[in-house]
XYZ file of C-alpha atoms in Angstrom:
98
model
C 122.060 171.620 66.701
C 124.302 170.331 68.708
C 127.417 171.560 70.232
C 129.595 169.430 73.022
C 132.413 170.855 74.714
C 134.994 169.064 76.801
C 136.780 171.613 79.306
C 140.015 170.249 80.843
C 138.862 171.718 84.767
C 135.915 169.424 84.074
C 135.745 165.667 83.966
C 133.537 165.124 81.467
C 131.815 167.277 78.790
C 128.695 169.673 78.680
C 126.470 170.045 75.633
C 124.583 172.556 74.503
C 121.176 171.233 72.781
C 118.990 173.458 70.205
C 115.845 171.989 69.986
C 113.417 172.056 67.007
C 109.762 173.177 68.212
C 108.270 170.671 65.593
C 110.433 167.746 66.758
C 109.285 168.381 70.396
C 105.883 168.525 69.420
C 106.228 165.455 67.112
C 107.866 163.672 70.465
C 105.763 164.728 72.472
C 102.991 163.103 70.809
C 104.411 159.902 69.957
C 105.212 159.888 73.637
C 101.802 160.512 75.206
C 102.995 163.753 76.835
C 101.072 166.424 75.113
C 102.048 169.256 78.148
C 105.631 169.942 76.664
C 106.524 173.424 75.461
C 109.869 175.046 75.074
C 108.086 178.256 76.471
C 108.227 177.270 80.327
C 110.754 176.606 82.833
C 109.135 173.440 83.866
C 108.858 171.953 80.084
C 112.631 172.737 80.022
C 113.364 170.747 82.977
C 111.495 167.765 81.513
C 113.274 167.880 78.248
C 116.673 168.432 79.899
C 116.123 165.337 81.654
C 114.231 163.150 78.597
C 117.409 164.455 76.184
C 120.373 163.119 79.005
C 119.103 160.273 79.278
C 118.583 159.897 75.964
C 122.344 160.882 75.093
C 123.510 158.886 78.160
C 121.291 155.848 76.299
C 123.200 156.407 73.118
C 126.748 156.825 74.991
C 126.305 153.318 76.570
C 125.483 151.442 73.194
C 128.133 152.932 71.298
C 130.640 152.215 74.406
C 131.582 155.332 75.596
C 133.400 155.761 78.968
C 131.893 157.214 81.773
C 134.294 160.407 81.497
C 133.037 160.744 77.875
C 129.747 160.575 78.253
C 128.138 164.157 78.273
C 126.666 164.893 81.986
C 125.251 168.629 81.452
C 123.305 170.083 79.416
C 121.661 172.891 78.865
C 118.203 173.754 76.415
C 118.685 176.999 73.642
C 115.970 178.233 71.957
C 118.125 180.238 69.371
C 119.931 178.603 66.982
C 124.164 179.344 66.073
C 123.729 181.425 63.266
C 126.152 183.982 62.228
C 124.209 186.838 62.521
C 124.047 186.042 65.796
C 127.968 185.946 66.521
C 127.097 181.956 67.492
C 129.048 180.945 64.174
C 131.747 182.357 62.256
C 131.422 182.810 58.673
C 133.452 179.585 57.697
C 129.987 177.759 60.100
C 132.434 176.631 63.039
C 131.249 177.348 66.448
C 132.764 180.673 68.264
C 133.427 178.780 71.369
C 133.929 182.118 73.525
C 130.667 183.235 72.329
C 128.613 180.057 72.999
């Protein structure tokens, strides 16, 4: 999951990344870095780094502008459920929550 949000006191957006254990894992292999967790500070860090660059990557081919392209982001380990008061019941994002 995904969610970007552009605030109009900013000048560009922020994105909030949930990433999959089994996907890191499965990166992490195919990437020779067997040391990545989503347990440690560190591993964060590493990932918040690999996935900007990796969205930055993907903003350039598709031609984004600089001011869309997302410059912060930050790692969850809990995904937007409802029970959780991350989604409301019709599955759209409760932005003040997030």
């Amino acid at each position: 999951q995904v969610y970007v949000y552009g605030d109009s006191l900013q000048s560009f957006p922020i994105a909030i990344v949930l990433l999959d254990d089994d996907f890191v894992q499965k990166w992490a292999a195919e990437n020779d870095n067997d040391s990545i967790v989503l347990d440690t500070d560190e591993s964060k860090r590493q990932l918040t780094e690999i996935v900007l660059k990796d969205m930055i990557e993907k903003g350039k081919e598709r031609d984004l502008m600089s001011f869309e392209q997302v410059k912060v982001i930050t790692i969850i380990t809990e995904p937007f459920t409802i029970e959780n008061g991350l989604l409301t019941p019709t599955f759209k994002a409760r932005r003040y929550a997030v």
